[in-house]
Amino acid sequence: MLKIHKSAWGLTLLSAVLQVLIFPLPGLYWLSWIALAPLLVAILRARTPETLLLQLQSSDQARLLPATPLQGFLLGYLCGILWFAGTCYWILDTMHRYGGMPMPAALLAQILFCMYVGLYHGFFGLLLAVVARTRTAPKTIESVASTRRALAAAAFLWVAVELARTRITAFPWELLGYAQTGNFALTRIATFTGVYGLSFEIALVNSVFAAAFLAPKERRKWLLAAAFGAALLLQAGQALSPPAVPADRTAILVQPNIPILDGARWTKEYFENTLRDLTAVSLQSGAGSEKGGRQFDLIVWPESPSPFYTNDSLFRDAVSALARQSQTWVVAGAIGITPAMHSGGENSQIFNSAALVNPAGEWVGRYDKVHLVPFGEYLPFPKLFAFAGGLTKEVGEFQHGTSHAPLQAGGESLGTFICYESIFPDEVREGPLQGAQVLLNISNDGWYGDSGAWKQHLQQTEMRAIENDRWLLSATNTGMTASIDPYGRIVAATPRKVRTALEAPYALRTGTTFYTRHGDWFAFLCAIISIGAVVSRWSLVVSKNPRTTND
């Protein structure tokens, strides 16, 4: 393998830093238009030509050739490891504080996680290098065409790799498109393509910036002007604010702010006092005044670390009493218990659930979380990952739910999803596809402390409202609890880490967006185009020179 030029390593580090800065909490979203460009330049100008003759054909700066596939992988892999370390740093504290792992073991787990998920950045670098393959000198017709071809393919490759991360590893945390969630003009694309369309748009502009730095000096200023113009025009959408969306209903979203405690501290007295307090908060408005007979449309208790079991009479009686007293439908996060008969006797299945109670106090429905958090709600390959069992010990070993069917609360159809499920766009759309008129997310981000994870999670949840053109009610344990309109705007919210209730406006909407009806079609199209580009280029290069297969 030829040596990677030092400038390529520097550009890769720069790209990793920029990609960290475009997500909360730094939130320098405008940097998304240039964050990927240094990595593209690094991969497309990574090595010196093999022979002295080729080296002498051009100046020092222009003589660098595209990376070999292995070099492209290494550059992308380094970028990915650093990006996940800088963005998902909160995993370390979660594993140590709540997973019961010693700090050295938690640090090792964090490193292994970044090395694993970083493979997708590496895969992107490898594919881009394959499309850009050339053995000729820089500035030759073939070399220039190769660079242009790679830049044209970059956005398709990026989206294809994001789709792979979503479908294979099931960790689509902070896809590139989320950097523009607050860009209310640009996010209209998401109603057709999902968040992947935004990722494509951002990667495309980055490709133009990269082209400017790779072009001859006489053309560079024009390409830079075009790239800056496109970025400014697209970013300007964040300054535009659509008209307010009418809301004719109000939900009470309770933010319990319950600390994560070990089981021994949940005494009967503490349990009863917590239920009593949450009931009182539920019967007050978000401003803290008594309801005074005002009728609300829904009361929601979020997912929380409380030992609230659906078969516990104390819990059931308290929630039923709340529903009867308020004459309101109630959705309550709880641990769902389903008896199951087996040959060896009677056992129970446990789920992370949202229970539905009608105004008469009857328990009439339940949504069981389908997409569980690995190492948080279940332990994959228990024997292999036994060292991380402390994480699941805190919350139990849950079973997977089997349906995304909405909860039917009288005249309202609630598309319900729990916590981690909000980052899977193709799954959340199943609710509106089955008739959900409003989206409801219950979550507990208390596991992540004061890190940026809660804001990252909320940002991704907002995109689900945009994609499906639905109001979204986000009820969380520690905040931020919010009402989100179909443009992804937060129209009402609570402060974090306060026990309170929010009067959350919303409305019921019918009809479906193109994305709701067709899902990740755009991402799959990008994957098909990417496969075609890679296969055709690889076949062409190999047919011309079989030696390239060993580079």
XYZ file of C-alpha atoms in Angstrom:
551
model
C 0.000 0.000 0.000
C 1.361 3.421 -0.955
C 1.888 5.949 1.775
C -1.005 8.322 2.504
C 0.072 11.952 2.151
C 0.137 13.928 5.411
C -2.252 16.539 4.003
C -4.902 13.816 3.622
C -4.647 12.926 7.310
C -4.983 16.605 8.263
C -8.059 17.098 6.090
C -9.633 13.971 7.553
C -9.172 15.288 11.103
C -10.662 18.631 10.059
C -13.710 16.930 8.577
C -14.278 14.890 11.743
C -14.200 18.044 13.893
C -16.598 19.885 11.585
C -19.013 16.944 11.579
C -19.087 16.994 15.388
C -19.808 20.739 15.468
C -22.889 20.547 13.237
C -24.949 18.631 15.780
C -26.187 19.624 19.245
C -25.019 20.903 21.545
C -22.455 22.950 19.548
C -25.176 23.348 16.944
C -23.127 25.123 14.256
C -25.550 23.851 11.638
C -24.320 26.099 8.815
C -21.011 24.230 8.870
C -22.806 21.170 7.489
C -22.342 22.564 3.957
C -18.552 22.247 4.232
C -18.090 19.566 6.913
C -17.785 16.667 4.487
C -15.706 18.477 1.868
C -12.296 18.030 3.560
C -12.832 14.256 3.722
C -13.732 14.180 0.021
C -10.589 16.124 -0.867
C -8.492 13.876 1.371
C -9.708 10.714 -0.362
C -9.377 12.181 -3.860
C -5.876 13.570 -3.232
C -4.316 11.009 -0.924
C -1.169 9.566 -2.525
C 1.734 10.348 -4.802
C 2.064 8.644 -8.193
C 4.058 5.414 -8.309
C 6.731 6.537 -10.743
C 9.100 9.493 -10.830
C 7.946 10.314 -14.371
C 4.341 10.760 -13.220
C 5.464 12.772 -10.193
C 7.346 15.218 -12.444
C 4.357 15.813 -14.720
C 2.719 18.241 -12.324
C 3.342 20.483 -9.355
C 3.676 19.142 -5.817
C 0.170 20.107 -4.745
C -1.580 18.816 -7.859
C 0.335 15.589 -8.262
C -1.575 13.659 -5.606
C -3.770 10.817 -6.841
C -7.001 9.385 -5.399
C -6.621 6.931 -2.558
C -6.560 3.214 -3.171
C -9.642 1.435 -1.767
C -7.727 0.465 1.374
C -6.411 3.995 1.845
C -9.892 5.402 1.305
C -11.223 3.034 3.938
C -8.556 4.066 6.459
C -9.188 7.779 5.956
C -12.956 7.355 6.235
C -12.600 5.009 9.203
C -10.514 7.502 11.171
C -13.068 10.202 10.431
C -15.923 7.955 11.555
C -14.260 6.915 14.805
C -13.568 10.534 15.742
C -17.044 11.668 14.720
C -18.823 9.073 16.850
C -16.457 9.702 19.762
C -17.252 13.421 19.627
C -20.989 13.052 19.072
C -21.862 9.975 21.154
C -19.483 10.680 24.038
C -22.420 10.324 26.448
C -22.329 6.522 26.067
C -19.280 6.398 28.332
C -21.044 7.964 31.320
C -24.207 5.929 30.757
C -22.310 2.652 30.827
C -20.314 3.657 33.878
C -22.988 5.335 35.970
C -26.043 3.224 35.137
C -24.562 0.130 33.571
C -22.429 -0.698 36.591
C -19.277 -0.938 34.475
C -15.916 0.178 35.916
C -14.575 3.242 34.126
C -11.800 1.330 32.287
C -14.349 -1.203 31.006
C -16.783 1.581 30.052
C -13.988 3.387 28.203
C -13.105 0.188 26.357
C -16.777 -0.284 25.433
C -16.928 3.297 24.137
C -13.840 2.766 21.996
C -15.155 -0.519 20.601
C -18.493 1.109 19.826
C -16.819 3.951 17.906
C -14.624 1.482 16.049
C -17.663 -0.553 15.085
C -20.001 2.228 13.926
C -17.086 4.116 12.384
C -16.831 1.301 9.859
C -19.587 2.991 7.869
C -17.521 6.119 7.297
C -14.716 3.757 6.308
C -17.018 1.971 3.898
C -17.909 5.325 2.326
C -14.216 6.127 1.865
C -13.602 2.741 0.278
C -16.480 3.116 -2.195
C -15.484 6.657 -3.131
C -11.915 5.493 -3.761
C -13.170 2.664 -5.993
C -15.212 5.081 -8.121
C -12.220 7.448 -8.341
C -9.658 4.788 -9.306
C -6.992 5.883 -11.783
C -3.371 5.002 -12.505
C -2.625 7.983 -14.727
C -0.977 11.262 -13.793
C -3.022 14.118 -12.365
C -4.425 16.576 -14.925
C -4.694 13.895 -17.624
C -8.101 13.454 -19.220
C -8.701 10.129 -17.447
C -7.623 11.493 -14.056
C -9.844 14.584 -14.308
C -12.796 12.475 -15.430
C -12.183 10.084 -12.545
C -12.307 12.904 -10.001
C -15.461 14.359 -11.512
C -17.110 10.945 -11.521
C -16.280 10.417 -7.855
C -17.628 13.824 -6.847
C -20.829 13.199 -8.814
C -21.253 9.860 -7.027
C -20.351 11.086 -3.509
C -23.857 12.148 -2.439
C -25.368 8.859 -3.659
C -22.677 6.865 -1.855
C -23.169 8.827 1.365
C -26.925 8.184 1.457
C -26.425 4.513 0.585
C -24.061 4.121 3.538
C -26.510 5.920 5.843
C -29.197 3.469 4.758
C -26.855 0.578 5.535
C -26.160 1.998 8.993
C -29.910 2.243 9.597
C -30.841 -1.204 8.332
C -27.804 -3.294 9.288
C -26.405 -1.834 12.510
C -29.709 -0.188 13.535
C -27.971 2.920 14.823
C -28.949 5.793 12.492
C -28.009 8.360 15.139
C -27.603 11.887 13.715
C -27.667 11.203 10.002
C -26.209 14.136 8.079
C -29.634 15.521 7.159
C -30.565 16.195 10.781
C -28.172 19.147 10.767
C -30.869 21.050 8.850
C -33.927 20.031 10.906
C -34.557 23.681 11.762
C -34.415 24.771 8.118
C -38.163 24.956 7.562
C -37.948 25.630 3.822
C -35.409 22.938 3.029
C -37.121 20.285 5.163
C -40.062 20.222 2.755
C -37.870 17.780 0.842
C -38.262 15.315 3.721
C -41.978 14.910 3.060
C -40.935 13.169 -0.185
C -37.565 11.599 0.603
C -37.343 11.430 4.375
C -34.251 12.717 6.143
C -32.117 11.016 3.485
C -33.042 13.692 0.946
C -31.531 16.328 3.222
C -28.400 14.229 3.636
C -28.144 14.041 -0.144
C -28.548 17.803 -0.552
C -25.875 18.542 2.048
C -23.442 15.997 0.601
C -24.030 17.411 -2.887
C -23.082 20.948 -1.838
C -20.030 19.542 -0.061
C -19.057 17.886 -3.332
C -19.108 21.264 -5.085
C -16.854 22.747 -2.405
C -14.503 19.795 -2.813
C -14.533 20.268 -6.589
C -13.486 23.888 -6.126
C -10.410 22.907 -4.132
C -9.523 20.161 -6.604
C -9.994 22.312 -9.719
C -7.237 24.314 -11.470
C -6.705 27.799 -10.041
C -8.328 29.518 -13.002
C -11.619 27.718 -12.345
C -11.460 27.600 -8.572
C -12.988 30.993 -7.813
C -16.037 30.297 -9.986
C -16.680 26.942 -8.357
C -16.207 28.455 -4.902
C -18.645 31.221 -5.774
C -21.190 28.639 -6.938
C -20.704 26.526 -3.818
C -20.998 29.480 -1.430
C -24.021 30.759 -3.336
C -25.773 27.407 -3.089
C -24.943 27.045 0.613
C -26.146 30.572 1.448
C -29.340 30.146 -0.543
C -30.150 26.803 1.052
C -29.215 27.920 4.573
C -31.401 31.014 4.171
C -34.383 28.703 4.482
C -33.749 28.643 8.218
C -34.704 32.329 8.374
C -38.087 31.653 6.815
C -40.950 30.811 9.135
C -44.125 29.224 7.775
C -47.424 30.504 9.155
C -48.619 29.059 12.436
C -50.415 25.731 12.141
C -53.880 25.860 13.775
C -54.247 23.714 16.896
C -57.663 22.970 18.340
C -56.767 20.430 21.028
C -54.647 20.376 24.163
C -52.834 17.544 25.877
C -51.282 17.529 29.327
C -47.764 16.132 29.012
C -46.386 15.286 32.432
C -42.638 15.601 32.991
C -42.050 13.566 36.186
C -38.305 14.254 36.563
C -37.947 10.952 38.409
C -34.321 10.132 39.254
C -32.851 6.829 38.185
C -32.709 4.884 41.451
C -31.754 1.367 42.385
C -34.614 -0.925 43.263
C -33.949 -0.827 47.012
C -34.848 2.884 47.190
C -38.283 2.323 45.712
C -40.060 1.714 49.002
C -43.843 1.458 49.123
C -44.032 4.897 50.694
C -41.825 6.463 48.003
C -43.846 4.687 45.316
C -47.191 5.934 46.643
C -45.913 9.470 47.169
C -44.612 9.537 43.580
C -47.967 8.400 42.204
C -49.795 10.947 44.351
C -47.505 13.740 43.204
C -47.758 12.836 39.527
C -51.547 12.707 39.796
C -51.603 16.183 41.331
C -49.324 17.546 38.602
C -51.541 15.938 35.977
C -54.596 17.726 37.317
C -52.919 21.090 37.023
C -52.242 23.113 33.888
C -48.726 23.707 32.614
C -48.791 27.052 34.433
C -49.454 25.303 37.687
C -52.993 26.579 38.292
C -55.907 24.269 39.041
C -57.825 23.018 36.028
C -61.023 24.453 37.379
C -63.148 22.126 35.278
C -61.340 22.748 31.988
C -61.457 19.689 29.771
C -58.263 18.481 28.154
C -58.102 15.921 25.373
C -55.273 13.712 26.588
C -52.967 13.190 29.572
C -49.602 11.541 28.981
C -47.130 10.068 31.444
C -43.803 9.312 29.755
C -41.422 6.417 29.839
C -39.532 6.615 33.119
C -37.286 4.538 35.381
C -40.191 4.003 37.781
C -41.249 0.429 38.607
C -44.720 1.025 37.154
C -46.080 -2.395 36.142
C -49.341 -2.816 34.284
C -50.335 -5.670 36.604
C -49.611 -3.675 39.798
C -52.898 -2.743 41.439
C -51.443 0.366 43.114
C -50.311 1.740 39.773
C -53.448 0.700 37.901
C -55.751 2.179 40.540
C -53.894 5.499 40.535
C -53.997 5.880 36.744
C -57.624 4.757 36.554
C -58.574 7.278 39.234
C -56.779 10.020 37.318
C -58.688 9.175 34.139
C -62.047 9.146 35.940
C -61.396 12.342 37.866
C -60.223 14.251 34.809
C -62.678 12.550 32.418
C -59.749 12.327 30.021
C -57.985 9.623 28.036
C -54.633 8.756 29.629
C -51.505 7.246 28.083
C -49.015 6.051 30.682
C -45.536 4.690 30.166
C -45.165 1.427 32.068
C -43.644 -2.031 32.092
C -46.200 -4.159 30.290
C -46.825 -7.630 31.680
C -48.401 -10.327 29.511
C -49.016 -13.766 31.018
C -47.838 -16.592 28.759
C -48.462 -20.308 29.178
C -45.534 -22.658 28.562
C -45.092 -26.363 28.998
C -43.031 -25.824 32.099
C -45.638 -23.686 33.805
C -46.905 -20.131 33.706
C -44.434 -17.369 32.879
C -44.778 -13.719 31.986
C -43.456 -11.635 29.151
C -42.352 -8.087 29.885
C -42.428 -5.151 27.490
C -41.580 -1.482 27.463
C -45.099 -0.218 26.971
C -47.506 2.671 26.681
C -50.839 1.799 28.293
C -54.104 3.449 27.236
C -56.849 4.140 29.796
C -60.266 5.548 28.881
C -62.152 8.268 30.828
C -64.054 5.560 32.705
C -60.767 4.249 34.119
C -60.727 1.107 31.981
C -57.430 -0.176 30.541
C -58.359 -0.578 26.906
C -55.121 -0.695 24.897
C -51.354 -0.977 24.954
C -48.480 -0.346 22.622
C -45.404 -2.515 23.192
C -42.081 -1.124 22.005
C -40.966 -2.922 18.850
C -37.400 -1.651 18.397
C -35.517 -2.148 21.647
C -32.192 -0.583 22.643
C -29.360 -3.134 22.543
C -27.463 -3.228 25.861
C -30.176 -1.037 27.407
C -33.354 -3.079 27.064
C -31.974 -6.399 25.950
C -28.552 -7.975 25.707
C -27.665 -9.312 22.256
C -25.488 -12.426 22.325
C -25.610 -12.639 26.148
C -22.593 -14.923 26.518
C -20.391 -12.697 24.378
C -21.455 -9.439 26.044
C -21.951 -10.659 29.588
C -19.668 -7.851 30.862
C -22.350 -5.291 29.858
C -25.174 -7.025 31.684
C -25.382 -4.247 34.255
C -27.116 -2.083 31.689
C -29.978 -4.499 31.215
C -30.112 -5.275 34.916
C -31.263 -1.694 35.508
C -34.259 -1.934 33.177
C -34.981 -5.608 32.689
C -34.813 -7.977 29.751
C -37.671 -6.853 27.510
C -39.386 -8.657 24.676
C -39.994 -7.018 21.319
C -43.459 -5.779 20.458
C -44.958 -6.922 17.181
C -47.141 -4.072 15.894
C -46.987 -0.326 15.175
C -50.775 -0.067 15.129
C -51.999 3.258 16.597
C -53.744 3.456 19.942
C -57.429 4.363 19.559
C -58.385 6.990 22.141
C -62.021 7.672 21.353
C -61.996 9.836 18.256
C -58.207 10.128 18.181
C -55.750 7.725 16.599
C -52.358 7.991 18.351
C -49.254 6.881 16.458
C -47.187 5.880 19.473
C -43.477 5.125 19.623
C -41.128 4.916 22.582
C -37.773 6.657 23.062
C -35.134 5.097 20.767
C -37.748 4.245 18.132
C -37.915 7.907 17.129
C -34.650 7.614 15.160
C -36.106 5.041 12.739
C -38.074 6.999 10.134
C -39.336 3.985 8.197
C -40.838 2.534 11.391
C -42.454 5.723 12.721
C -44.278 6.234 9.400
C -46.145 2.977 10.057
C -48.401 4.873 12.492
C -49.713 7.486 10.017
C -49.806 4.801 7.322
C -52.286 2.936 9.543
C -54.361 6.039 10.223
C -52.600 7.794 13.117
C -53.779 11.425 13.276
C -51.131 12.613 15.743
C -47.747 11.193 16.759
C -46.903 10.501 20.392
C -43.393 9.833 21.662
C -42.789 8.931 25.287
C -39.171 8.869 26.368
C -36.721 8.856 29.243
C -33.507 10.698 28.435
C -32.489 10.768 32.093
C -29.966 8.022 31.325
C -27.836 10.561 29.464
C -27.450 13.162 32.211
C -26.562 16.677 31.105
C -24.859 15.604 27.883
C -26.071 16.646 24.452
C -27.908 13.351 23.911
C -31.311 14.745 24.930
C -31.048 17.551 22.368
C -29.793 15.184 19.674
C -32.736 12.900 20.400
C -35.254 15.754 20.283
C -33.813 17.003 16.986
C -34.341 13.605 15.386
C -37.851 13.341 16.847
C -38.744 16.673 15.228
C -37.878 15.217 11.819
C -40.538 12.519 12.249
C -43.204 15.250 12.497
C -41.885 16.809 9.283
C -41.697 13.585 7.286
C -45.253 12.573 8.145
C -46.898 16.034 8.293
C -48.196 15.387 11.793
C -48.298 17.137 15.121
C -46.007 15.313 17.524
C -46.322 15.242 21.305
C -43.020 14.425 23.009
C -43.413 13.531 26.684
C -40.138 12.895 28.486
C -39.052 12.103 32.023
C -36.410 14.797 32.473
C -37.048 17.002 29.439
C -37.340 18.612 27.127
C -41.070 17.838 26.954
C -42.556 19.546 23.900
C -45.348 20.000 21.405
C -43.998 19.937 17.838
C -45.953 21.121 14.813
C -45.887 19.486 11.328
C -43.029 21.798 10.293
C -40.881 20.424 13.119
C -41.178 23.615 15.174
C -41.385 23.450 18.953
C -44.485 25.481 19.781
C -44.546 24.740 23.526
C -41.955 23.207 25.847
C -40.947 22.779 29.463
C -37.570 23.529 31.045
C -35.476 20.461 31.697
C -35.103 18.596 34.996
C -38.259 20.029 36.560
C -41.357 18.114 37.663
C -44.144 19.884 35.840
C -46.861 19.506 33.225
C -47.111 21.117 29.811
C -50.303 22.282 28.143
C -49.395 21.029 24.685
C -51.441 22.294 21.737
C -52.008 19.962 18.792
C -54.463 19.040 16.091
C -55.541 15.881 14.326
C -54.463 15.510 10.707
C -55.367 13.004 8.047
C -53.837 12.335 4.676
C -50.318 11.038 4.111
C -47.131 12.437 2.637
C -45.275 10.792 -0.221
C -42.673 9.627 2.312
C -45.322 8.124 4.593
C -46.724 6.111 1.707
C -43.438 4.993 0.130
C -40.867 5.043 2.929
C -37.140 4.945 2.182
C -37.528 4.769 -1.604
C -35.024 7.583 -2.166
C -32.352 5.975 0.007
C -32.795 2.657 -1.815
C -32.560 4.464 -5.157
C -29.254 6.005 -4.026
C -28.062 2.540 -2.985
C -28.924 1.095 -6.413
C -27.137 3.936 -8.223
C -24.141 3.515 -5.918
C -23.913 -0.205 -6.596
C -24.073 0.454 -10.315
C -21.342 3.108 -10.142
C -19.019 0.963 -8.040
C -19.489 -2.241 -10.036
C -19.112 -0.555 -13.412
C -16.006 1.340 -12.371
C -14.378 -1.666 -10.708
C -15.052 -3.850 -13.750
C -13.661 -1.213 -16.104
C -10.451 -0.696 -14.139
C -9.839 -4.423 -13.683
C -10.425 -5.118 -17.372
C -7.844 -2.466 -18.295
C -5.223 -3.535 -15.773
C -5.626 -6.656 -13.612
C -2.829 -5.402 -11.321
C -5.210 -2.897 -9.745
C -6.982 -5.646 -7.843
C -3.909 -5.937 -5.619
C -3.493 -2.236 -4.806
